[in-house]
Amino acid sequence: MGVAVADYDLDGWPDLFVTNDYLNNYLFRNNGDGTFTETSLLAGAALRDDGQTISNMGTDFRDYDNDGRPDILVVALAGQTFPLFRNLGKGMFRDATYASGLAKLSVNRSGWSPIFADFDNDGWKDLFVSCSHVNDLIEKSEAHRYRLTNAVFRNAANGGFVDASAGAGLSAASPKAHRGATVADLNGDGRLDVVVTALGEPAEMWENTGAGGQNWIRLRLEGTKSNRQGIGATVRIGNQWNHMTTSFGYSSSSVQGVHFGLGEQKQVDRIEIVWPSGTTQVLNGVAVNREVTVKEP
């Protein structure tokens, strides 16, 4: 149902996480020799803590808690929660769905396409989810709705999330059978916008009008030894880590560079990029509030 790519064990080789509907999820560890080993059960990312299989839909594979290790978020149907697997290092994950507050926030929602991105540019990745149930007759048999409004959960920077959907204007929209979602700064104002598809209805474009006064920077990578878009490169600014990827969500793809919210930071003293080729590149004293094209040396 979904696939996302990240180097979860930090060995320099990109790994694959695959969601499976009512089956164990897969975590394919890259052996670095052209082969993969499926490690989800041993790594703690195959199932929720209770061992139950659920309707795993889309996924994102990204560091949400600024510890430098990519974490895994999976969305599912109402009553199942949106499982969050926190990367503990040494190839291990722990179910942080309840500890992060996402269990309570998501238990009555059905999701399809999740996106970890810093929508308020405060230096912490928030979570956007396109929402709808899969069963268009669900309301006849259960106390769940088929058409839903989308959701955004703000990263509270303490390991937890809070529901910001109403303040963001999402809750006031017409419910739809949403599916895919993609993120990009569509008007170049430094604030990440979202486009969401819906079955049988026009797509929605959500313009981000918040994040006033918060600084940002975005990197457009150009590989030379590595692939042309720098896919798989990891980037560090201060205590923030991100990586260049287009593979996350559900039936969607986002190509928007590597975006960092910087809060009140007025200059980036150091940017460290590790390219897929293994080359490490460092940029110093970079001005903020702009998109910077970086060519692999």
PDB file of C-alpha atoms in Angstrom:
ATOM      1  CA  MET A   1       0.000   0.000   0.000  1.00  0.00           C
ATOM      2  CA  GLY A   2       2.925   2.333   0.566  1.00  0.00           C
ATOM      3  CA  VAL A   3       6.710   2.466   0.409  1.00  0.00           C
ATOM      4  CA  ALA A   4       9.252   4.884   1.853  1.00  0.00           C
ATOM      5  CA  VAL A   5      13.032   4.996   1.695  1.00  0.00           C
ATOM      6  CA  ALA A   6      15.600   5.992   4.338  1.00  0.00           C
ATOM      7  CA  ASP A   7      18.884   4.809   5.808  1.00  0.00           C
ATOM      8  CA  TYR A   8      17.504   3.695   9.173  1.00  0.00           C
ATOM      9  CA  ASP A   9      20.714   2.054  10.454  1.00  0.00           C
ATOM     10  CA  LEU A  10      22.965   4.886   9.219  1.00  0.00           C
ATOM     11  CA  ASP A  11      25.339   2.591   7.332  1.00  0.00           C
ATOM     12  CA  GLY A  12      25.254   4.681   4.156  1.00  0.00           C
ATOM     13  CA  TRP A  13      22.878   2.389   2.252  1.00  0.00           C
ATOM     14  CA  PRO A  14      19.169   3.298   1.747  1.00  0.00           C
ATOM     15  CA  ASP A  15      16.652   0.842   3.197  1.00  0.00           C
ATOM     16  CA  LEU A  16      13.001   0.226   2.258  1.00  0.00           C
ATOM     17  CA  PHE A  17       9.877   0.197   4.425  1.00  0.00           C
ATOM     18  CA  VAL A  18       6.749  -1.297   2.850  1.00  0.00           C
ATOM     19  CA  THR A  19       3.239  -1.218   4.331  1.00  0.00           C
ATOM     20  CA  ASN A  20       0.941  -4.215   3.854  1.00  0.00           C
ATOM     21  CA  ASP A  21      -2.830  -4.177   4.319  1.00  0.00           C
ATOM     22  CA  TYR A  22      -3.707  -6.508   7.227  1.00  0.00           C
ATOM     23  CA  LEU A  23      -0.298  -8.172   7.079  1.00  0.00           C
ATOM     24  CA  ASN A  24       3.073  -7.560   8.701  1.00  0.00           C
ATOM     25  CA  ASN A  25       4.891  -4.558   7.291  1.00  0.00           C
ATOM     26  CA  TYR A  26       8.276  -5.145   5.652  1.00  0.00           C
ATOM     27  CA  LEU A  27      11.573  -3.472   6.473  1.00  0.00           C
ATOM     28  CA  PHE A  28      14.168  -4.372   3.863  1.00  0.00           C
ATOM     29  CA  ARG A  29      17.666  -3.677   5.149  1.00  0.00           C
ATOM     30  CA  ASN A  30      20.132  -2.861   2.388  1.00  0.00           C
ATOM     31  CA  ASN A  31      23.110  -5.212   2.661  1.00  0.00           C
ATOM     32  CA  GLY A  32      25.241  -2.964   0.461  1.00  0.00           C
ATOM     33  CA  ASP A  33      25.947  -5.687  -2.054  1.00  0.00           C
ATOM     34  CA  GLY A  34      22.836  -5.483  -4.227  1.00  0.00           C
ATOM     35  CA  THR A  35      20.721  -7.603  -1.859  1.00  0.00           C
ATOM     36  CA  PHE A  36      18.263  -6.885   0.964  1.00  0.00           C
ATOM     37  CA  THR A  37      17.282  -8.686   4.176  1.00  0.00           C
ATOM     38  CA  GLU A  38      13.748  -8.423   5.565  1.00  0.00           C
ATOM     39  CA  THR A  39      14.145  -7.374   9.230  1.00  0.00           C
ATOM     40  CA  SER A  40      10.817  -5.831  10.284  1.00  0.00           C
ATOM     41  CA  LEU A  41       9.900  -8.317  13.025  1.00  0.00           C
ATOM     42  CA  LEU A  42      13.325  -8.324  14.679  1.00  0.00           C
ATOM     43  CA  ALA A  43      13.603  -4.539  14.291  1.00  0.00           C
ATOM     44  CA  GLY A  44      10.202  -3.921  15.922  1.00  0.00           C
ATOM     45  CA  ALA A  45       8.505  -2.295  12.925  1.00  0.00           C
ATOM     46  CA  ALA A  46       6.342  -5.142  11.610  1.00  0.00           C
ATOM     47  CA  LEU A  47       3.343  -4.705  13.931  1.00  0.00           C
ATOM     48  CA  ARG A  48       1.934  -2.538  16.685  1.00  0.00           C
ATOM     49  CA  ASP A  49       2.954  -3.395  20.239  1.00  0.00           C
ATOM     50  CA  ASP A  50      -0.181  -5.503  20.662  1.00  0.00           C
ATOM     51  CA  GLY A  51       0.824  -7.688  17.706  1.00  0.00           C
ATOM     52  CA  GLN A  52      -2.385  -7.007  15.784  1.00  0.00           C
ATOM     53  CA  THR A  53      -2.430  -6.627  12.005  1.00  0.00           C
ATOM     54  CA  ILE A  54      -4.206  -3.501  10.755  1.00  0.00           C
ATOM     55  CA  SER A  55      -5.081  -1.725   7.500  1.00  0.00           C
ATOM     56  CA  ASN A  56      -1.649  -0.210   6.922  1.00  0.00           C
ATOM     57  CA  MET A  57      -1.944   2.448   4.211  1.00  0.00           C
ATOM     58  CA  GLY A  58       0.614   5.143   3.355  1.00  0.00           C
ATOM     59  CA  THR A  59       3.859   5.797   5.212  1.00  0.00           C
ATOM     60  CA  ASP A  60       6.655   8.296   5.776  1.00  0.00           C
ATOM     61  CA  PHE A  61      10.164   7.371   6.919  1.00  0.00           C
ATOM     62  CA  ARG A  62      11.764  10.453   8.432  1.00  0.00           C
ATOM     63  CA  ASP A  63      13.342  11.807  11.621  1.00  0.00           C
ATOM     64  CA  TYR A  64      10.516  13.501  13.570  1.00  0.00           C
ATOM     65  CA  ASP A  65      12.309  13.949  16.927  1.00  0.00           C
ATOM     66  CA  ASN A  66      15.596  15.500  15.740  1.00  0.00           C
ATOM     67  CA  ASP A  67      17.861  12.723  16.981  1.00  0.00           C
ATOM     68  CA  GLY A  68      19.363  11.979  13.564  1.00  0.00           C
ATOM     69  CA  ARG A  69      17.620   8.620  13.085  1.00  0.00           C
ATOM     70  CA  PRO A  70      14.749   8.145  10.571  1.00  0.00           C
ATOM     71  CA  ASP A  71      11.474   7.104  12.238  1.00  0.00           C
ATOM     72  CA  ILE A  72       8.467   5.399  10.633  1.00  0.00           C
ATOM     73  CA  LEU A  73       4.857   6.608  10.560  1.00  0.00           C
ATOM     74  CA  VAL A  74       2.031   4.473   9.183  1.00  0.00           C
ATOM     75  CA  VAL A  75      -1.616   5.512   8.743  1.00  0.00           C
ATOM     76  CA  ALA A  76      -4.566   3.133   8.985  1.00  0.00           C
ATOM     77  CA  LEU A  77      -8.344   3.075   9.490  1.00  0.00           C
ATOM     78  CA  ALA A  78     -10.529   4.380  12.310  1.00  0.00           C
ATOM     79  CA  GLY A  79     -10.184   2.329  15.471  1.00  0.00           C
ATOM     80  CA  GLN A  80      -6.632   1.243  14.582  1.00  0.00           C
ATOM     81  CA  THR A  81      -4.563   4.428  15.271  1.00  0.00           C
ATOM     82  CA  PHE A  82      -1.644   5.697  13.174  1.00  0.00           C
ATOM     83  CA  PRO A  83       1.359   3.661  14.398  1.00  0.00           C
ATOM     84  CA  LEU A  84       4.592   5.578  14.994  1.00  0.00           C
ATOM     85  CA  PHE A  85       7.787   3.542  15.245  1.00  0.00           C
ATOM     86  CA  ARG A  86      10.571   5.545  16.882  1.00  0.00           C
ATOM     87  CA  ASN A  87      14.082   4.655  15.788  1.00  0.00           C
ATOM     88  CA  LEU A  88      16.160   3.733  18.862  1.00  0.00           C
ATOM     89  CA  GLY A  89      19.384   3.167  16.935  1.00  0.00           C
ATOM     90  CA  LYS A  90      21.308  -0.085  16.459  1.00  0.00           C
ATOM     91  CA  GLY A  91      18.615  -1.203  13.995  1.00  0.00           C
ATOM     92  CA  MET A  92      15.774  -1.189  16.527  1.00  0.00           C
ATOM     93  CA  PHE A  93      12.395   0.587  16.705  1.00  0.00           C
ATOM     94  CA  ARG A  94       9.872   1.088  19.517  1.00  0.00           C
ATOM     95  CA  ASP A  95       6.139   1.718  19.142  1.00  0.00           C
ATOM     96  CA  ALA A  96       5.714   5.363  20.239  1.00  0.00           C
ATOM     97  CA  THR A  97       2.085   5.766  19.131  1.00  0.00           C
ATOM     98  CA  TYR A  98       0.772   6.282  22.657  1.00  0.00           C
ATOM     99  CA  ALA A  99       3.804   8.109  24.046  1.00  0.00           C
ATOM    100  CA  SER A 100       3.617  10.678  21.223  1.00  0.00           C
ATOM    101  CA  GLY A 101      -0.115  11.306  21.674  1.00  0.00           C
ATOM    102  CA  LEU A 102      -0.892  10.045  18.179  1.00  0.00           C
ATOM    103  CA  ALA A 103      -2.970   7.127  19.460  1.00  0.00           C
ATOM    104  CA  LYS A 104      -5.574   9.458  20.962  1.00  0.00           C
ATOM    105  CA  LEU A 105      -5.399  11.906  18.060  1.00  0.00           C
ATOM    106  CA  SER A 106      -5.799   9.283  15.342  1.00  0.00           C
ATOM    107  CA  VAL A 107      -8.011   6.539  16.786  1.00  0.00           C
ATOM    108  CA  ASN A 108     -11.181   8.029  15.270  1.00  0.00           C
ATOM    109  CA  ARG A 109      -9.569   8.965  11.956  1.00  0.00           C
ATOM    110  CA  SER A 110      -8.853   7.005   8.790  1.00  0.00           C
ATOM    111  CA  GLY A 111      -5.754   8.026   6.875  1.00  0.00           C
ATOM    112  CA  TRP A 112      -4.132   7.436   3.505  1.00  0.00           C
ATOM    113  CA  SER A 113      -1.176   9.678   2.762  1.00  0.00           C
ATOM    114  CA  PRO A 114       1.044  10.960   5.622  1.00  0.00           C
ATOM    115  CA  ILE A 115       3.660  13.696   5.230  1.00  0.00           C
ATOM    116  CA  PHE A 116       6.298  14.661   7.803  1.00  0.00           C
ATOM    117  CA  ALA A 117       7.211  18.307   7.087  1.00  0.00           C
ATOM    118  CA  ASP A 118       7.870  21.488   9.053  1.00  0.00           C
ATOM    119  CA  PHE A 119       4.751  23.470   8.183  1.00  0.00           C
ATOM    120  CA  ASP A 120       5.290  26.199  10.801  1.00  0.00           C
ATOM    121  CA  ASN A 121       9.064  26.473  10.212  1.00  0.00           C
ATOM    122  CA  ASP A 122       9.890  26.099  13.908  1.00  0.00           C
ATOM    123  CA  GLY A 123      12.552  23.436  13.374  1.00  0.00           C
ATOM    124  CA  TRP A 124      10.333  20.402  14.097  1.00  0.00           C
ATOM    125  CA  LYS A 125       8.583  18.254  11.518  1.00  0.00           C
ATOM    126  CA  ASP A 126       4.788  18.250  11.761  1.00  0.00           C
ATOM    127  CA  LEU A 127       2.464  15.617  10.333  1.00  0.00           C
ATOM    128  CA  PHE A 128      -0.154  16.080   7.599  1.00  0.00           C
ATOM    129  CA  VAL A 129      -2.531  13.211   6.789  1.00  0.00           C
ATOM    130  CA  SER A 130      -5.082  12.945   3.972  1.00  0.00           C
ATOM    131  CA  CYS A 131      -8.159  11.306   5.475  1.00  0.00           C
ATOM    132  CA  SER A 132     -11.082   9.104   4.443  1.00  0.00           C
ATOM    133  CA  HIS A 133     -12.374   5.648   5.242  1.00  0.00           C
ATOM    134  CA  VAL A 134     -11.917   2.940   2.610  1.00  0.00           C
ATOM    135  CA  ASN A 135     -15.489   1.584   2.854  1.00  0.00           C
ATOM    136  CA  ASP A 136     -18.104   3.883   1.313  1.00  0.00           C
ATOM    137  CA  LEU A 137     -20.819   1.950   3.194  1.00  0.00           C
ATOM    138  CA  ILE A 138     -19.124   2.124   6.611  1.00  0.00           C
ATOM    139  CA  GLU A 139     -21.765   4.489   8.010  1.00  0.00           C
ATOM    140  CA  LYS A 140     -24.457   1.823   7.579  1.00  0.00           C
ATOM    141  CA  SER A 141     -22.741  -0.622   9.931  1.00  0.00           C
ATOM    142  CA  GLU A 142     -20.339   1.321  12.180  1.00  0.00           C
ATOM    143  CA  ALA A 143     -20.074   4.680  13.893  1.00  0.00           C
ATOM    144  CA  HIS A 144     -17.410   5.886  11.457  1.00  0.00           C
ATOM    145  CA  ARG A 145     -17.651   8.284   8.522  1.00  0.00           C
ATOM    146  CA  TYR A 146     -16.568   7.588   4.957  1.00  0.00           C
ATOM    147  CA  ARG A 147     -15.806  11.133   3.822  1.00  0.00           C
ATOM    148  CA  LEU A 148     -13.514  13.042   6.160  1.00  0.00           C
ATOM    149  CA  THR A 149     -11.601  16.289   6.431  1.00  0.00           C
ATOM    150  CA  ASN A 150      -7.811  16.163   6.388  1.00  0.00           C
ATOM    151  CA  ALA A 151      -5.678  16.517   9.507  1.00  0.00           C
ATOM    152  CA  VAL A 152      -2.463  18.213  10.585  1.00  0.00           C
ATOM    153  CA  PHE A 153      -0.729  17.432  13.853  1.00  0.00           C
ATOM    154  CA  ARG A 154       1.805  19.973  15.120  1.00  0.00           C
ATOM    155  CA  ASN A 155       5.054  18.628  16.511  1.00  0.00           C
ATOM    156  CA  ALA A 156       5.163  19.945  20.082  1.00  0.00           C
ATOM    157  CA  ALA A 157       8.978  19.480  20.215  1.00  0.00           C
ATOM    158  CA  ASN A 158       8.667  17.319  23.339  1.00  0.00           C
ATOM    159  CA  GLY A 159       8.250  13.980  21.610  1.00  0.00           C
ATOM    160  CA  GLY A 160       4.524  14.526  21.138  1.00  0.00           C
ATOM    161  CA  PHE A 161       1.946  15.923  18.721  1.00  0.00           C
ATOM    162  CA  VAL A 162      -1.140  18.119  19.095  1.00  0.00           C
ATOM    163  CA  ASP A 163      -4.093  18.428  16.730  1.00  0.00           C
ATOM    164  CA  ALA A 164      -3.798  21.697  14.781  1.00  0.00           C
ATOM    165  CA  SER A 165      -6.403  20.849  12.131  1.00  0.00           C
ATOM    166  CA  ALA A 166      -9.003  23.377  13.253  1.00  0.00           C
ATOM    167  CA  GLY A 167      -6.544  26.272  13.537  1.00  0.00           C
ATOM    168  CA  ALA A 168      -5.122  25.403  10.128  1.00  0.00           C
ATOM    169  CA  GLY A 169      -8.565  25.605   8.529  1.00  0.00           C
ATOM    170  CA  LEU A 170      -8.750  21.936   7.574  1.00  0.00           C
ATOM    171  CA  SER A 171     -11.665  21.055   9.859  1.00  0.00           C
ATOM    172  CA  ALA A 172     -13.950  23.619   8.214  1.00  0.00           C
ATOM    173  CA  ALA A 173     -13.583  22.115   4.725  1.00  0.00           C
ATOM    174  CA  SER A 174     -16.076  19.790   3.099  1.00  0.00           C
ATOM    175  CA  PRO A 175     -15.384  16.121   3.910  1.00  0.00           C
ATOM    176  CA  LYS A 176     -14.213  14.088   0.925  1.00  0.00           C
ATOM    177  CA  ALA A 177     -12.869  10.657   0.036  1.00  0.00           C
ATOM    178  CA  HIS A 178      -9.253  11.855   0.113  1.00  0.00           C
ATOM    179  CA  ARG A 179      -6.372   9.691  -1.057  1.00  0.00           C
ATOM    180  CA  GLY A 180      -2.974  10.956  -2.256  1.00  0.00           C
ATOM    181  CA  ALA A 181      -1.143  14.025  -0.979  1.00  0.00           C
ATOM    182  CA  THR A 182       1.986  15.876  -2.022  1.00  0.00           C
ATOM    183  CA  VAL A 183       3.944  18.745  -0.446  1.00  0.00           C
ATOM    184  CA  ALA A 184       5.733  21.689  -2.085  1.00  0.00           C
ATOM    185  CA  ASP A 185       6.230  25.429  -1.683  1.00  0.00           C
ATOM    186  CA  LEU A 186       3.926  26.285  -4.569  1.00  0.00           C
ATOM    187  CA  ASN A 187       4.193  30.081  -4.359  1.00  0.00           C
ATOM    188  CA  GLY A 188       7.809  30.394  -3.234  1.00  0.00           C
ATOM    189  CA  ASP A 189       7.065  32.095   0.090  1.00  0.00           C
ATOM    190  CA  GLY A 190       9.017  29.602   2.195  1.00  0.00           C
ATOM    191  CA  ARG A 191       5.918  27.907   3.597  1.00  0.00           C
ATOM    192  CA  LEU A 192       5.122  24.366   2.544  1.00  0.00           C
ATOM    193  CA  ASP A 193       1.754  23.866   0.842  1.00  0.00           C
ATOM    194  CA  VAL A 194      -0.137  20.620   0.254  1.00  0.00           C
ATOM    195  CA  VAL A 195      -2.153  19.211  -2.654  1.00  0.00           C
ATOM    196  CA  VAL A 196      -4.607  16.382  -1.923  1.00  0.00           C
ATOM    197  CA  THR A 197      -6.571  14.181  -4.314  1.00  0.00           C
ATOM    198  CA  ALA A 198     -10.141  12.948  -3.743  1.00  0.00           C
ATOM    199  CA  LEU A 199     -12.146  10.209  -5.411  1.00  0.00           C
ATOM    200  CA  GLY A 200     -14.642  11.595  -7.937  1.00  0.00           C
ATOM    201  CA  GLU A 201     -13.955  15.226  -6.972  1.00  0.00           C
ATOM    202  CA  PRO A 202     -11.433  17.943  -7.816  1.00  0.00           C
ATOM    203  CA  ALA A 203      -8.082  17.955  -6.047  1.00  0.00           C
ATOM    204  CA  GLU A 204      -7.599  20.375  -3.164  1.00  0.00           C
ATOM    205  CA  MET A 205      -4.722  22.843  -2.850  1.00  0.00           C
ATOM    206  CA  TRP A 206      -3.987  23.971   0.697  1.00  0.00           C
ATOM    207  CA  GLU A 207      -1.969  27.196   0.809  1.00  0.00           C
ATOM    208  CA  ASN A 208       0.088  27.588   3.965  1.00  0.00           C
ATOM    209  CA  THR A 209      -0.584  31.076   5.333  1.00  0.00           C
ATOM    210  CA  GLY A 210       0.931  30.532   8.796  1.00  0.00           C
ATOM    211  CA  ALA A 211       4.549  30.443   9.990  1.00  0.00           C
ATOM    212  CA  GLY A 212       4.741  34.245  10.006  1.00  0.00           C
ATOM    213  CA  GLY A 213       8.190  35.529  10.983  1.00  0.00           C
ATOM    214  CA  GLN A 214       9.793  32.081  11.021  1.00  0.00           C
ATOM    215  CA  ASN A 215      12.884  31.623   8.889  1.00  0.00           C
ATOM    216  CA  TRP A 216      13.656  28.728   6.542  1.00  0.00           C
ATOM    217  CA  ILE A 217      16.032  27.353   3.940  1.00  0.00           C
ATOM    218  CA  ARG A 218      15.587  24.797   1.160  1.00  0.00           C
ATOM    219  CA  LEU A 219      18.299  22.854  -0.649  1.00  0.00           C
ATOM    220  CA  ARG A 220      18.065  21.735  -4.279  1.00  0.00           C
ATOM    221  CA  LEU A 221      20.664  19.060  -4.748  1.00  0.00           C
ATOM    222  CA  GLU A 222      22.493  18.321  -7.994  1.00  0.00           C
ATOM    223  CA  GLY A 223      24.456  15.095  -7.991  1.00  0.00           C
ATOM    224  CA  THR A 224      27.531  14.543 -10.137  1.00  0.00           C
ATOM    225  CA  LYS A 225      28.981  11.245  -8.887  1.00  0.00           C
ATOM    226  CA  SER A 226      25.604  10.511  -7.283  1.00  0.00           C
ATOM    227  CA  ASN A 227      22.224  10.513  -9.060  1.00  0.00           C
ATOM    228  CA  ARG A 228      21.189  13.822 -10.604  1.00  0.00           C
ATOM    229  CA  GLN A 229      18.608  14.780  -7.918  1.00  0.00           C
ATOM    230  CA  GLY A 230      20.776  13.694  -5.017  1.00  0.00           C
ATOM    231  CA  ILE A 231      18.124  11.215  -3.877  1.00  0.00           C
ATOM    232  CA  GLY A 232      19.378   9.459  -0.758  1.00  0.00           C
ATOM    233  CA  ALA A 233      21.592  12.337   0.404  1.00  0.00           C
ATOM    234  CA  THR A 234      21.304  13.183   4.105  1.00  0.00           C
ATOM    235  CA  VAL A 235      21.441  16.782   5.272  1.00  0.00           C
ATOM    236  CA  ARG A 236      22.118  18.146   8.761  1.00  0.00           C
ATOM    237  CA  ILE A 237      21.550  21.669  10.046  1.00  0.00           C
ATOM    238  CA  GLY A 238      22.154  22.017  13.782  1.00  0.00           C
ATOM    239  CA  ASN A 239      20.047  19.378  15.532  1.00  0.00           C
ATOM    240  CA  GLN A 240      17.875  18.814  12.460  1.00  0.00           C
ATOM    241  CA  TRP A 241      18.302  15.936  10.024  1.00  0.00           C
ATOM    242  CA  ASN A 242      16.494  15.285   6.772  1.00  0.00           C
ATOM    243  CA  HIS A 243      17.174  13.424   3.559  1.00  0.00           C
ATOM    244  CA  MET A 244      16.350  13.847  -0.091  1.00  0.00           C
ATOM    245  CA  THR A 245      13.545  11.496  -1.059  1.00  0.00           C
ATOM    246  CA  THR A 246      10.481  11.479  -3.281  1.00  0.00           C
ATOM    247  CA  SER A 247       9.028   8.229  -1.913  1.00  0.00           C
ATOM    248  CA  PHE A 248       6.465   8.639   0.859  1.00  0.00           C
ATOM    249  CA  GLY A 249       2.711   8.963   1.308  1.00  0.00           C
ATOM    250  CA  TYR A 250       0.216   6.960  -0.754  1.00  0.00           C
ATOM    251  CA  SER A 251      -0.023   6.949  -4.568  1.00  0.00           C
ATOM    252  CA  SER A 252       1.934  10.192  -4.490  1.00  0.00           C
ATOM    253  CA  SER A 253       5.386  11.609  -5.023  1.00  0.00           C
ATOM    254  CA  SER A 254       6.885  14.903  -3.847  1.00  0.00           C
ATOM    255  CA  VAL A 255       9.927  16.566  -5.404  1.00  0.00           C
ATOM    256  CA  GLN A 256      10.497  19.716  -3.364  1.00  0.00           C
ATOM    257  CA  GLY A 257      14.130  19.556  -2.311  1.00  0.00           C
ATOM    258  CA  VAL A 258      15.150  19.336   1.334  1.00  0.00           C
ATOM    259  CA  HIS A 259      13.320  21.917   3.451  1.00  0.00           C
ATOM    260  CA  PHE A 260      14.315  23.134   6.913  1.00  0.00           C
ATOM    261  CA  GLY A 261      12.383  25.456   9.205  1.00  0.00           C
ATOM    262  CA  LEU A 262      14.764  27.626  11.239  1.00  0.00           C
ATOM    263  CA  GLY A 263      12.549  29.567  13.648  1.00  0.00           C
ATOM    264  CA  GLU A 264      14.268  32.833  14.572  1.00  0.00           C
ATOM    265  CA  GLN A 265      17.681  31.710  13.308  1.00  0.00           C
ATOM    266  CA  LYS A 266      18.994  34.427  10.977  1.00  0.00           C
ATOM    267  CA  GLN A 267      21.913  32.540   9.411  1.00  0.00           C
ATOM    268  CA  VAL A 268      22.888  28.912   8.963  1.00  0.00           C
ATOM    269  CA  ASP A 269      26.415  28.541  10.296  1.00  0.00           C
ATOM    270  CA  ARG A 270      26.920  25.017   8.985  1.00  0.00           C
ATOM    271  CA  ILE A 271      25.175  22.650   6.563  1.00  0.00           C
ATOM    272  CA  GLU A 272      26.524  19.135   6.264  1.00  0.00           C
ATOM    273  CA  ILE A 273      25.524  16.999   3.266  1.00  0.00           C
ATOM    274  CA  VAL A 274      26.467  13.341   2.902  1.00  0.00           C
ATOM    275  CA  TRP A 275      25.894  12.379  -0.729  1.00  0.00           C
ATOM    276  CA  PRO A 276      24.985   8.829  -1.861  1.00  0.00           C
ATOM    277  CA  SER A 277      28.512   8.533  -3.271  1.00  0.00           C
ATOM    278  CA  GLY A 278      29.864   8.890   0.276  1.00  0.00           C
ATOM    279  CA  THR A 279      31.207  12.397  -0.315  1.00  0.00           C
ATOM    280  CA  THR A 280      30.686  14.789   2.616  1.00  0.00           C
ATOM    281  CA  GLN A 281      30.166  18.443   1.751  1.00  0.00           C
ATOM    282  CA  VAL A 282      30.055  21.328   4.237  1.00  0.00           C
ATOM    283  CA  LEU A 283      28.606  24.794   3.626  1.00  0.00           C
ATOM    284  CA  ASN A 284      29.283  27.614   6.102  1.00  0.00           C
ATOM    285  CA  GLY A 285      27.594  30.962   6.715  1.00  0.00           C
ATOM    286  CA  VAL A 286      24.567  30.448   4.476  1.00  0.00           C
ATOM    287  CA  ALA A 287      21.876  33.149   4.332  1.00  0.00           C
ATOM    288  CA  VAL A 288      18.312  32.092   5.188  1.00  0.00           C
ATOM    289  CA  ASN A 289      14.869  32.489   3.578  1.00  0.00           C
ATOM    290  CA  ARG A 290      15.931  31.259   0.181  1.00  0.00           C
ATOM    291  CA  GLU A 291      16.340  28.154  -1.924  1.00  0.00           C
ATOM    292  CA  VAL A 292      19.962  27.157  -2.439  1.00  0.00           C
ATOM    293  CA  THR A 293      21.157  24.923  -5.269  1.00  0.00           C
ATOM    294  CA  VAL A 294      24.036  22.717  -4.126  1.00  0.00           C
ATOM    295  CA  LYS A 295      26.179  20.797  -6.611  1.00  0.00           C
ATOM    296  CA  GLU A 296      28.020  17.710  -5.457  1.00  0.00           C
ATOM    297  CA  PRO A 297      31.789  18.384  -5.489  1.00  0.00           C
TER     298      PRO A 297
END
